[in-house]
PDB file of C-alpha atoms in Angstrom:
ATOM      1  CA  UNK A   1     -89.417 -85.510 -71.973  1.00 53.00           C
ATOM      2  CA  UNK A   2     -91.604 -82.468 -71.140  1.00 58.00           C
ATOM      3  CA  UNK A   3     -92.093 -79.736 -73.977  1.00 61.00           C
ATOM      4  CA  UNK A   4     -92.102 -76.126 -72.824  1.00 54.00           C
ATOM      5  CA  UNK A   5     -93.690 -73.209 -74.995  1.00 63.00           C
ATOM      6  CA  UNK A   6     -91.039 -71.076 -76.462  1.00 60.00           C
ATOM      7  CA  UNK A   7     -91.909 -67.774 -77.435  1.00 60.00           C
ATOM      8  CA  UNK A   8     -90.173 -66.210 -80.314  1.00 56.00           C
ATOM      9  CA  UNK A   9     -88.804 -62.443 -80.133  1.00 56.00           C
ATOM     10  CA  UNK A  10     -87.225 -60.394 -83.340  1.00 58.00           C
ATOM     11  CA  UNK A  11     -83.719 -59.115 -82.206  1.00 50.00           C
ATOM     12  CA  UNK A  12     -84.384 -55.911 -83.270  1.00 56.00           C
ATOM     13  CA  UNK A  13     -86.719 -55.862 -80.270  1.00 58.00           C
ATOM     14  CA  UNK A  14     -84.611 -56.824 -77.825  1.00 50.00           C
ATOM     15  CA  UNK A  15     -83.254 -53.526 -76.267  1.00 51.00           C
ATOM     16  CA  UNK A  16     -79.545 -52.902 -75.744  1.00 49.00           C
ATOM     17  CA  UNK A  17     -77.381 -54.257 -72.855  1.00 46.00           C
ATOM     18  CA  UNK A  18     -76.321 -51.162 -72.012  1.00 47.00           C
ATOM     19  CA  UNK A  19     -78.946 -48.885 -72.861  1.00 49.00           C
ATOM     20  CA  UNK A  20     -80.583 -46.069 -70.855  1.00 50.00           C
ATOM     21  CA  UNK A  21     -84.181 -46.132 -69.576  1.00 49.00           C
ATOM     22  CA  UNK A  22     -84.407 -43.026 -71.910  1.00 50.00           C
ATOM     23  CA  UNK A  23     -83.171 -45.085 -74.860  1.00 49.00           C
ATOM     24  CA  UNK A  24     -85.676 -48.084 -74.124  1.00 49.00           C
ATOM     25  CA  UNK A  25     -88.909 -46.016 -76.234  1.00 49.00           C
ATOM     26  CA  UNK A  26     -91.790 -48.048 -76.406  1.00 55.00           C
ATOM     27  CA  UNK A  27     -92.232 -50.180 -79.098  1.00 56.00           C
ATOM     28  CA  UNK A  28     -93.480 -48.408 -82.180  1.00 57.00           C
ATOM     29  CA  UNK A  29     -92.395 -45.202 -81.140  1.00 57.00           C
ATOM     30  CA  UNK A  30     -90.494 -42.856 -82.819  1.00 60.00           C
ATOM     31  CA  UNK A  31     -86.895 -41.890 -81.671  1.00 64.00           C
ATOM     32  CA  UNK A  32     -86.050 -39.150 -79.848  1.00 65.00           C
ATOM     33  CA  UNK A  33     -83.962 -36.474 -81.314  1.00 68.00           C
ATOM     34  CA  UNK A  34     -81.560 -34.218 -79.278  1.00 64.00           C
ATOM     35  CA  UNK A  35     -79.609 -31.069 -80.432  1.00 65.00           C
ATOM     36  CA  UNK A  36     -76.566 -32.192 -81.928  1.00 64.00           C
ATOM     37  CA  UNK A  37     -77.142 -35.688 -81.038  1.00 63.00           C
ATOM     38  CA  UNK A  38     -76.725 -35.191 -77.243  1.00 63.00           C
ATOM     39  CA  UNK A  39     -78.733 -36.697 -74.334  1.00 64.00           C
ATOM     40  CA  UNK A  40     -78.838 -34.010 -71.567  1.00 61.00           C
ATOM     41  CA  UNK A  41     -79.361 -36.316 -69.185  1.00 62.00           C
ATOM     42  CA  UNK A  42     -76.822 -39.225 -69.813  1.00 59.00           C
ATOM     43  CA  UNK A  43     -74.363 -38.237 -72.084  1.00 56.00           C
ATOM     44  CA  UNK A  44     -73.754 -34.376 -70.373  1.00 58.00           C
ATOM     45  CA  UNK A  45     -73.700 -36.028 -67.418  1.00 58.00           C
ATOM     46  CA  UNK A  46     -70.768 -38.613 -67.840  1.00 59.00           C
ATOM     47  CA  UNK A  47     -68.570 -35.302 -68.826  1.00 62.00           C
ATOM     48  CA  UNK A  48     -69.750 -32.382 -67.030  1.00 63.00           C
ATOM     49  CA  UNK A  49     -69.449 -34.180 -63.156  1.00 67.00           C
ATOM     50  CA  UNK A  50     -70.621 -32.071 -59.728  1.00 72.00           C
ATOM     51  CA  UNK A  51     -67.078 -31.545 -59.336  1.00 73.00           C
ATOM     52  CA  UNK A  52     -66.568 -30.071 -62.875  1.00 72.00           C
ATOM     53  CA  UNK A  53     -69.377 -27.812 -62.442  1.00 74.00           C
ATOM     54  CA  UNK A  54     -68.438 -26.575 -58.941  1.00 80.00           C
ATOM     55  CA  UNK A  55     -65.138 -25.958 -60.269  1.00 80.00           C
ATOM     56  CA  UNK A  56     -66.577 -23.754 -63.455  1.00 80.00           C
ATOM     57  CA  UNK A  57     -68.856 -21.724 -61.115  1.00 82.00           C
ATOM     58  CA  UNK A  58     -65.923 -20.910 -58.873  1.00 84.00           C
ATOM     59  CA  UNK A  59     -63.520 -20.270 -61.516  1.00 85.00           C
ATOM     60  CA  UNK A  60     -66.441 -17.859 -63.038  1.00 83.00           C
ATOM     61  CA  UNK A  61     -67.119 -15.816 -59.992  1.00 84.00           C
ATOM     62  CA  UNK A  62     -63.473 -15.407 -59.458  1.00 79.00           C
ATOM     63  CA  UNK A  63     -62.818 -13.941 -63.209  1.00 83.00           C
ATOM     64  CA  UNK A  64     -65.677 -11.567 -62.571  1.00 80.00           C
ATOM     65  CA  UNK A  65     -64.645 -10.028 -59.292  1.00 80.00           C
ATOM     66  CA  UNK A  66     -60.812 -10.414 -59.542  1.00 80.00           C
ATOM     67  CA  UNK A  67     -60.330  -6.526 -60.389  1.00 81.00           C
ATOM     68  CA  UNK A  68     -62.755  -5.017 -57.999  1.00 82.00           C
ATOM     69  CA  UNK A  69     -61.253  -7.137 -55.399  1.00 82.00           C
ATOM     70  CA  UNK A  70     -57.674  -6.263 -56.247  1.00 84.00           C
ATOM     71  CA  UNK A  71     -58.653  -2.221 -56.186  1.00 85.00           C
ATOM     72  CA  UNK A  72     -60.725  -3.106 -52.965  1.00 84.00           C
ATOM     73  CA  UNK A  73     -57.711  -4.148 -51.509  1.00 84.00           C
ATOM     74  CA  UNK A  74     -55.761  -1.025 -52.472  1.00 86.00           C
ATOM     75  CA  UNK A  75     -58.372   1.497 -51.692  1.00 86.00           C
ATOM     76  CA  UNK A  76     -58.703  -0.390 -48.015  1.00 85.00           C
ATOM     77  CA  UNK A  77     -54.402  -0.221 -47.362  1.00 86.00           C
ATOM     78  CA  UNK A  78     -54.752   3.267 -48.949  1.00 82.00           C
ATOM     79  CA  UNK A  79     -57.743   4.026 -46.199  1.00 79.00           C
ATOM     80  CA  UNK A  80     -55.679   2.477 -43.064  1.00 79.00           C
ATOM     81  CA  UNK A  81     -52.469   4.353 -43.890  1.00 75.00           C
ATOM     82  CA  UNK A  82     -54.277   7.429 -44.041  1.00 73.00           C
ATOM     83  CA  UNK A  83     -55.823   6.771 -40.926  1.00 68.00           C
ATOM     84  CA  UNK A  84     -53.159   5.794 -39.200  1.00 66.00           C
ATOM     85  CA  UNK A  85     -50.687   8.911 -40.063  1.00 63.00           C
ATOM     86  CA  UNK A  86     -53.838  11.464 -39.039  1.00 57.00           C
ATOM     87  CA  UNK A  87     -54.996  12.226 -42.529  1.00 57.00           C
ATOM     88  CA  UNK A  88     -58.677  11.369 -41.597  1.00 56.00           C
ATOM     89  CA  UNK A  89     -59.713  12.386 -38.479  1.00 52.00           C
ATOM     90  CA  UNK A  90     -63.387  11.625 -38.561  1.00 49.00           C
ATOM     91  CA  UNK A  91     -62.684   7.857 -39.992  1.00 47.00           C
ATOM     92  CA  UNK A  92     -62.167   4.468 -37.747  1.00 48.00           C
ATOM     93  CA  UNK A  93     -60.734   4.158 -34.287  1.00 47.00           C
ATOM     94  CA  UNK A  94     -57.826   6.308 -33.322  1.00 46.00           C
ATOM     95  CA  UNK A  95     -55.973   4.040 -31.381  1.00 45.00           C
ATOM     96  CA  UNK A  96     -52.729   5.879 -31.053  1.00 45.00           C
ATOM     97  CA  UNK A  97     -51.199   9.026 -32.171  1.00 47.00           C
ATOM     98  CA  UNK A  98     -48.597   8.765 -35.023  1.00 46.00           C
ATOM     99  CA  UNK A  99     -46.684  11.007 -37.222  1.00 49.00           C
ATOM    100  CA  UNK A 100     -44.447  10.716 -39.727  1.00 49.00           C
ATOM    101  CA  UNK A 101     -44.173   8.565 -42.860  1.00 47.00           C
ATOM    102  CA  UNK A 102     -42.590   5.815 -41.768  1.00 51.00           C
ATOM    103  CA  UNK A 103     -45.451   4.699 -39.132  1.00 50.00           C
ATOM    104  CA  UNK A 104     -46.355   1.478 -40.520  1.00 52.00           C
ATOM    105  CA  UNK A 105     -42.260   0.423 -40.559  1.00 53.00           C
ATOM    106  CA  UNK A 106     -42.233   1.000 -36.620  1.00 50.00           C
ATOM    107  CA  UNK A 107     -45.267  -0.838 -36.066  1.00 52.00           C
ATOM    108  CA  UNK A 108     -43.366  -3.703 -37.510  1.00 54.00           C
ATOM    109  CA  UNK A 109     -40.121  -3.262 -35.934  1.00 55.00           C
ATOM    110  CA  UNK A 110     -39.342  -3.284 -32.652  1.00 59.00           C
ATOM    111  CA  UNK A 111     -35.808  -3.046 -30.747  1.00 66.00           C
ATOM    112  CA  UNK A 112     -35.405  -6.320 -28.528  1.00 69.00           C
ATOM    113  CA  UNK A 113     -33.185  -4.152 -26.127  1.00 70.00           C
ATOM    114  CA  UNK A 114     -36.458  -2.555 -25.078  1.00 72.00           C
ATOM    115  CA  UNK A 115     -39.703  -4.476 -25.671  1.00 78.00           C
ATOM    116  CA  UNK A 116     -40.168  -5.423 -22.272  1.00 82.00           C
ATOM    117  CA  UNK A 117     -42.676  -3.175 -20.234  1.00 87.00           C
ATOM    118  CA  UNK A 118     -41.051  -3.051 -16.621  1.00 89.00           C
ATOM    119  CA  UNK A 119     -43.217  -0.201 -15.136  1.00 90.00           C
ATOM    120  CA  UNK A 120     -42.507   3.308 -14.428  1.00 88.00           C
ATOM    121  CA  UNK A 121     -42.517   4.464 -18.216  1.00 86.00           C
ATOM    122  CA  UNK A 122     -39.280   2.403 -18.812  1.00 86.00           C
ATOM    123  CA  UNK A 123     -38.758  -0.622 -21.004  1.00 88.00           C
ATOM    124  CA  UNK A 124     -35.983  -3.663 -21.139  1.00 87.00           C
ATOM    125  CA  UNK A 125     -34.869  -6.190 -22.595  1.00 86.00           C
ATOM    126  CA  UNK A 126     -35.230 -10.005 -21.815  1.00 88.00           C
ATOM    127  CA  UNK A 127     -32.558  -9.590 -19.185  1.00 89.00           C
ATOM    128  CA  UNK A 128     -34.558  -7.196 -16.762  1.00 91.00           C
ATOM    129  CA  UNK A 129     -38.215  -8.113 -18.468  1.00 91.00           C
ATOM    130  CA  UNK A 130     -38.369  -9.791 -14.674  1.00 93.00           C
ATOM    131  CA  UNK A 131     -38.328  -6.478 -13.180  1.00 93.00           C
ATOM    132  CA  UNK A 132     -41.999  -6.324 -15.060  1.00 92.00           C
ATOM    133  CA  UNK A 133     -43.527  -8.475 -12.113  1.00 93.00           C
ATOM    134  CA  UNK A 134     -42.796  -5.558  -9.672  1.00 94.00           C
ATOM    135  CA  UNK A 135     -43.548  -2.162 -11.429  1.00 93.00           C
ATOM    136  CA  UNK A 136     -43.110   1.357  -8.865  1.00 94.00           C
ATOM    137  CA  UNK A 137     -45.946   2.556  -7.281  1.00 93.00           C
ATOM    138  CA  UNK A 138     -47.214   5.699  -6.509  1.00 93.00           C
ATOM    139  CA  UNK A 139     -45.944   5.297  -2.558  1.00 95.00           C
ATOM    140  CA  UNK A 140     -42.415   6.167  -2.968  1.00 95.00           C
ATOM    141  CA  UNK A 141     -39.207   7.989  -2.148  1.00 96.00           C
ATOM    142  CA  UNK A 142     -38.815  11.553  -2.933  1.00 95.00           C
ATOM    143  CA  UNK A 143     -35.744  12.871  -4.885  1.00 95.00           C
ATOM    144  CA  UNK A 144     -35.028  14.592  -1.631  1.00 95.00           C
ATOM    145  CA  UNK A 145     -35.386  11.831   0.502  1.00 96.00           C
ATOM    146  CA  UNK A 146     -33.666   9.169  -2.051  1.00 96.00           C
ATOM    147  CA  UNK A 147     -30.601  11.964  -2.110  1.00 96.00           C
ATOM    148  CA  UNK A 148     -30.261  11.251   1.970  1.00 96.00           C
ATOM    149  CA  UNK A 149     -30.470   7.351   1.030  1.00 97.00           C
ATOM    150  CA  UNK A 150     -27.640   7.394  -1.212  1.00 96.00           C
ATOM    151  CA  UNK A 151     -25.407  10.411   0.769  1.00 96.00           C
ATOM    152  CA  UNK A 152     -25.938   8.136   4.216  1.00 96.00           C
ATOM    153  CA  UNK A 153     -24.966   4.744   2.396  1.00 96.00           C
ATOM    154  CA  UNK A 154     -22.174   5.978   0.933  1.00 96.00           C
ATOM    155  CA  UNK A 155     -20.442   7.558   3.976  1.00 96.00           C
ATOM    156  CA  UNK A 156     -21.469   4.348   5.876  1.00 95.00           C
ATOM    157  CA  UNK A 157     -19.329   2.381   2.959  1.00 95.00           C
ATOM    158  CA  UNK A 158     -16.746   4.438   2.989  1.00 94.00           C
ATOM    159  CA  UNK A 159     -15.905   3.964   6.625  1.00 94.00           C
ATOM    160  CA  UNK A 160     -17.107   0.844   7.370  1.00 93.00           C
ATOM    161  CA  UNK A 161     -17.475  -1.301   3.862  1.00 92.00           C
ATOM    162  CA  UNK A 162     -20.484  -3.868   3.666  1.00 93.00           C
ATOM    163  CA  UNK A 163     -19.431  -4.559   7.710  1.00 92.00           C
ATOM    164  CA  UNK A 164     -23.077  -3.141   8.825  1.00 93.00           C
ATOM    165  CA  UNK A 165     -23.225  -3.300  12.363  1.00 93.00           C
ATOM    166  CA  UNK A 166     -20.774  -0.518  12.212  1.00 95.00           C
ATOM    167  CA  UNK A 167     -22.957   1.447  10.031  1.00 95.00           C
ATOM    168  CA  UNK A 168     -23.990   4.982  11.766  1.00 95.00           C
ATOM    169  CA  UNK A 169     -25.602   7.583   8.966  1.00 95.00           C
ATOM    170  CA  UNK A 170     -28.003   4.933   7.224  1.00 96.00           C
ATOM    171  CA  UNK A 171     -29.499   4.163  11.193  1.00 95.00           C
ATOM    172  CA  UNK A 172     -30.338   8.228  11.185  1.00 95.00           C
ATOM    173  CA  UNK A 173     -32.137   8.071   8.418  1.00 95.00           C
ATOM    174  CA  UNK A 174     -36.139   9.655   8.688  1.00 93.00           C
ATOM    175  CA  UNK A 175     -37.437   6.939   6.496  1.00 94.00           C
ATOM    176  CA  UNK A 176     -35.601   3.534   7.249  1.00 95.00           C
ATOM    177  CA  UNK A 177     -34.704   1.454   3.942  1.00 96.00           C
ATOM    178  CA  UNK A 178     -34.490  -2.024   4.260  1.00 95.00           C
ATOM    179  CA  UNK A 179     -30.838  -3.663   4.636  1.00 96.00           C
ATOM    180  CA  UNK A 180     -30.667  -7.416   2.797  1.00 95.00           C
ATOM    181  CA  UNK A 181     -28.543  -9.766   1.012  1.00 94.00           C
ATOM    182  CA  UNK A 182     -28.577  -9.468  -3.071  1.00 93.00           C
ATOM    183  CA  UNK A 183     -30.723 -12.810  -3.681  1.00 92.00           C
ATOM    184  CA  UNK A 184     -33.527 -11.467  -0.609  1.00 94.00           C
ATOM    185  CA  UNK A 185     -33.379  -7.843  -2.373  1.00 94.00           C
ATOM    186  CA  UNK A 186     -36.438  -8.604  -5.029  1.00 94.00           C
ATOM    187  CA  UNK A 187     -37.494 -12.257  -3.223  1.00 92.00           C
ATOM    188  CA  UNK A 188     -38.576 -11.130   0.058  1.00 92.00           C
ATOM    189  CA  UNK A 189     -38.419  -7.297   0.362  1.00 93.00           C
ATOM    190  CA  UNK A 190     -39.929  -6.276  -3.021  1.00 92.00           C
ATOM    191  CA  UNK A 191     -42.989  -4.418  -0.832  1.00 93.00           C
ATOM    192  CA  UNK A 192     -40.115  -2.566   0.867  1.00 95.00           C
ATOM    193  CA  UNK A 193     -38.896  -0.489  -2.556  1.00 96.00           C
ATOM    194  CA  UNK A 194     -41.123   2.251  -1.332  1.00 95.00           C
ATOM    195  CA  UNK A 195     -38.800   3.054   1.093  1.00 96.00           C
ATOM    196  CA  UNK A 196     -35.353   1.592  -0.595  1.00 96.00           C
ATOM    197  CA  UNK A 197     -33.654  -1.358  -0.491  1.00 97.00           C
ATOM    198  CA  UNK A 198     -29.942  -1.466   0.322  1.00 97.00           C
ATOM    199  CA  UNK A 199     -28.316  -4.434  -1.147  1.00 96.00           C
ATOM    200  CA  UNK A 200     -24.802  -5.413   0.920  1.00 95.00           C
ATOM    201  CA  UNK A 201     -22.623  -8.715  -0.815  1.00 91.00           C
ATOM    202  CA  UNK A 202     -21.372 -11.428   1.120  1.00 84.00           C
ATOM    203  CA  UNK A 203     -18.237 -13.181   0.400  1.00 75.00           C
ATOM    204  CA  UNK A 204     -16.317 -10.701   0.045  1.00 73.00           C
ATOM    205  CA  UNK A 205     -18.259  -8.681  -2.562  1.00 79.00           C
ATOM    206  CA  UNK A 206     -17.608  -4.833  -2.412  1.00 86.00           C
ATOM    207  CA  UNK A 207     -20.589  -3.640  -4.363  1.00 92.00           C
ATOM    208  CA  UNK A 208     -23.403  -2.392  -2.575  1.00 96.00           C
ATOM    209  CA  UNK A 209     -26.714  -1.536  -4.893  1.00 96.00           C
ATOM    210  CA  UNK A 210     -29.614   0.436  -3.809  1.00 97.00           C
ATOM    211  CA  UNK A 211     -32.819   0.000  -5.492  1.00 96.00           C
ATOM    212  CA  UNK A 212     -35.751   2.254  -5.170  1.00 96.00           C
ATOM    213  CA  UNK A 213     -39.015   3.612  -6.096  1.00 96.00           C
ATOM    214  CA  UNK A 214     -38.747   7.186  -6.815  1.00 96.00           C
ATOM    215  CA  UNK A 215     -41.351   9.626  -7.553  1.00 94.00           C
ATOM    216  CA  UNK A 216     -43.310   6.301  -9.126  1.00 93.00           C
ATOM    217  CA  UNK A 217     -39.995   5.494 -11.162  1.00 93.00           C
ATOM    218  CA  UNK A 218     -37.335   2.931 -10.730  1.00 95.00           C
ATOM    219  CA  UNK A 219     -33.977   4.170  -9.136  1.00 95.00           C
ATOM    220  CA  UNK A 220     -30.958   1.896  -9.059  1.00 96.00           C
ATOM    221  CA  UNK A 221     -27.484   2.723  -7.464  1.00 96.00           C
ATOM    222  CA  UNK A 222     -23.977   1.631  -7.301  1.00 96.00           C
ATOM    223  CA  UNK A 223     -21.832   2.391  -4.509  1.00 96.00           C
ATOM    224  CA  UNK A 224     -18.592   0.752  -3.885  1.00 93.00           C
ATOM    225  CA  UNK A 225     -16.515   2.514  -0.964  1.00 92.00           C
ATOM    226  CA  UNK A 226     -16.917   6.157  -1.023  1.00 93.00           C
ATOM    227  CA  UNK A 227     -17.626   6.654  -4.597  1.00 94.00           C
ATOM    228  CA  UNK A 228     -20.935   5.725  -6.458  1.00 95.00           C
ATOM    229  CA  UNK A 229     -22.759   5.712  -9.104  1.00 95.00           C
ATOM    230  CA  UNK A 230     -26.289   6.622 -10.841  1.00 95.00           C
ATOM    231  CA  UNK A 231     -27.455   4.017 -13.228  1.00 95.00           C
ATOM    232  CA  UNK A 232     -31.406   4.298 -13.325  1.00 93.00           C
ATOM    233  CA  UNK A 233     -33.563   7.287 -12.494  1.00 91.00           C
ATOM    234  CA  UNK A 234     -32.931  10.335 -11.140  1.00 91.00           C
ATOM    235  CA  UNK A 235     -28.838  11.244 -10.500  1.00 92.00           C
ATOM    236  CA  UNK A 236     -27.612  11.873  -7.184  1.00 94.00           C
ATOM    237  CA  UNK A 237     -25.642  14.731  -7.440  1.00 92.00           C
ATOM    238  CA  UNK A 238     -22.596  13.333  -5.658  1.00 91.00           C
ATOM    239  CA  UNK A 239     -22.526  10.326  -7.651  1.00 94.00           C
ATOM    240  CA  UNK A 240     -21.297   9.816 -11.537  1.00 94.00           C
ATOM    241  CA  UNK A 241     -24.165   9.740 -13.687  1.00 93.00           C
ATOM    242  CA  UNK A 242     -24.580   6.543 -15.795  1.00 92.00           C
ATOM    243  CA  UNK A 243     -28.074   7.013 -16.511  1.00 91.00           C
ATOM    244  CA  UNK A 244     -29.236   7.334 -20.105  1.00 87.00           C
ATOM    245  CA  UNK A 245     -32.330   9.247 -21.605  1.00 81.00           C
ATOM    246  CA  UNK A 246     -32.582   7.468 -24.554  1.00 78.00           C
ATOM    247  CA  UNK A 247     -34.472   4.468 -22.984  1.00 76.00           C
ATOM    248  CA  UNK A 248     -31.169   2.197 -23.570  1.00 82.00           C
ATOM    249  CA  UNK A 249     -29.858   0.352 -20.645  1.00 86.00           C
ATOM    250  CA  UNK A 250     -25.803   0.213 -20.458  1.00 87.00           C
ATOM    251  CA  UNK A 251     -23.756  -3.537 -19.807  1.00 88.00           C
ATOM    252  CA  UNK A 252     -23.177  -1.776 -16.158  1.00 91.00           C
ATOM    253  CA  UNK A 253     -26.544  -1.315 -15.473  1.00 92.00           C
ATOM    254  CA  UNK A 254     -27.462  -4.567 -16.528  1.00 92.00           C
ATOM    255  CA  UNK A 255     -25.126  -6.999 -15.079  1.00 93.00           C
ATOM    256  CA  UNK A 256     -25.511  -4.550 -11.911  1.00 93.00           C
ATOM    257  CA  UNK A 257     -29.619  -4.655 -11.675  1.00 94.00           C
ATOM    258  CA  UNK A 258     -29.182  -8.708 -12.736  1.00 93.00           C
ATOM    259  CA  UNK A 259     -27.606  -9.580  -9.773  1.00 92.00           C
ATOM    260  CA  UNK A 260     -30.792  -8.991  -7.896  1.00 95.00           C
ATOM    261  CA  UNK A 261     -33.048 -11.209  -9.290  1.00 93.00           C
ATOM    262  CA  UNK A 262     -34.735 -13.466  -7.641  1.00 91.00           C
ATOM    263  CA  UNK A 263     -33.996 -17.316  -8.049  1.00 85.00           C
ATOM    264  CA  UNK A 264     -36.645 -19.310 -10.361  1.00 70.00           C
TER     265      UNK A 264
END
């Protein structure tokens, strides 16, 4: 049997199984003392994790600037209301003119009836928002004129109903409107507004609707037989006047302009 050299080593030599390369001091030397018996960079570090300190420098900034940010906040709604309402002139955009208290409340409310922007300074609901894809334009029907529309479709009606080859007044007319079934009113003649067009049911319908562009603004008629009616824009004199000022549309003027719309 072959004899190998042993070499003999104290165990109080043999450094720890699960000591740090700090711990391992060289033989002979003298151990290293810390402040309160802790190793900065082993034992802090097994406690105080990237996470933990992340978390303490966040939760430190946000304890010092808490207040200022709260009253930062207050001073900048304070600013904007002011601004808004036309008690600083001289500060921000003016995007709009307000008055009143109660500006920021409308800015927040609106009335479903008229959100919709349909052209000609008038506003609908969902019903008629379609009516936004053909505003008036500036080339359009003056009262005058529009008064002859309505007085020559409405003596044609009463004599002759929606039979129009017997029609006589509208044929007389300076500016010719354009005659068409309800669904082609919007569909195909939509150009033709400018000069009015006269909507005639089939099937035995007896309400005839005029829609025009007036003075840049919409116009919309009923007649049925020798009577009509004013439900949009300006009034004809010899017809009821259903319109409204308020910017509210009525049920009649709805279910009236509705049967013009165009198919999807």
């Amino acid at each position: 049997m072959t004899e190998h050299q042993r070499t003999v080593i104290a165990v109080s030599e043999v450094p720890a199984i699960d000591a740090t390369p700090g711990d391992q001091g060289q033989p002979g030397a003298a151990p290293v003392e810390y402040p309160n018996g802790i190793n900065p960079r082993w034992d802090v570090a097994q406690i105080a994790t990237r996470g933990h300190v992340l978390v303490g420098r966040l939760e430190y900034i946000f304890e010092k600037t808490k207040f200022p940010a709260i009253w930062l906040w207050l001073l900048l709604i304070l600013l904007t209301w002011a601004m808004l309402n036309g008690k600083i002139n001289g500060f921000g955009p003016r995007l709009m003119h307000f008055d009143g208290t109660d500006s920021i409340s409308r800015m927040l409310t609106y009335d479903p009836d008229t959100y919709f922007d349909i052209g000609g300074g008038v506003h609908a609901g969902p019903d008629l928002a379609w009516l936004g894809r053909y505003p008036p334009t500036p080339e359009s029907l003056s009262v005058p004129d529009h008064e002859a529309l309505i007085t020559a479709v409405v003596a044609d009606s009463a004599k002759a109903g929606t039979t129009v080859d017997e029609w006589t007044a509208v044929p007389e007319l300076k500016t010719q409107p354009t005659i068409t079934r309800p669904a082609k009113a919007f569909a195909n003649n939509s150009a033709e507004l400018r000069n009015g067009v006269v909507s005639v049911p089939e099937d035995g319908g007896r309400d005839i609707v005029v829609a025009a562009y007036v003075e840049g603004r919409w116009a919309f008629t009923i007649i049925r037989g020798d009577s009509c009616a004013s439900l949009v824009g300006p009034a004809v004199k010899q017809c009821s006047d259903r319109t409204r000022d308020d910017g509210s549309w009525s049920g009649m003027a709805v279910s009236t302009i509705s049967t013009l719309k165009p198919k999807e």
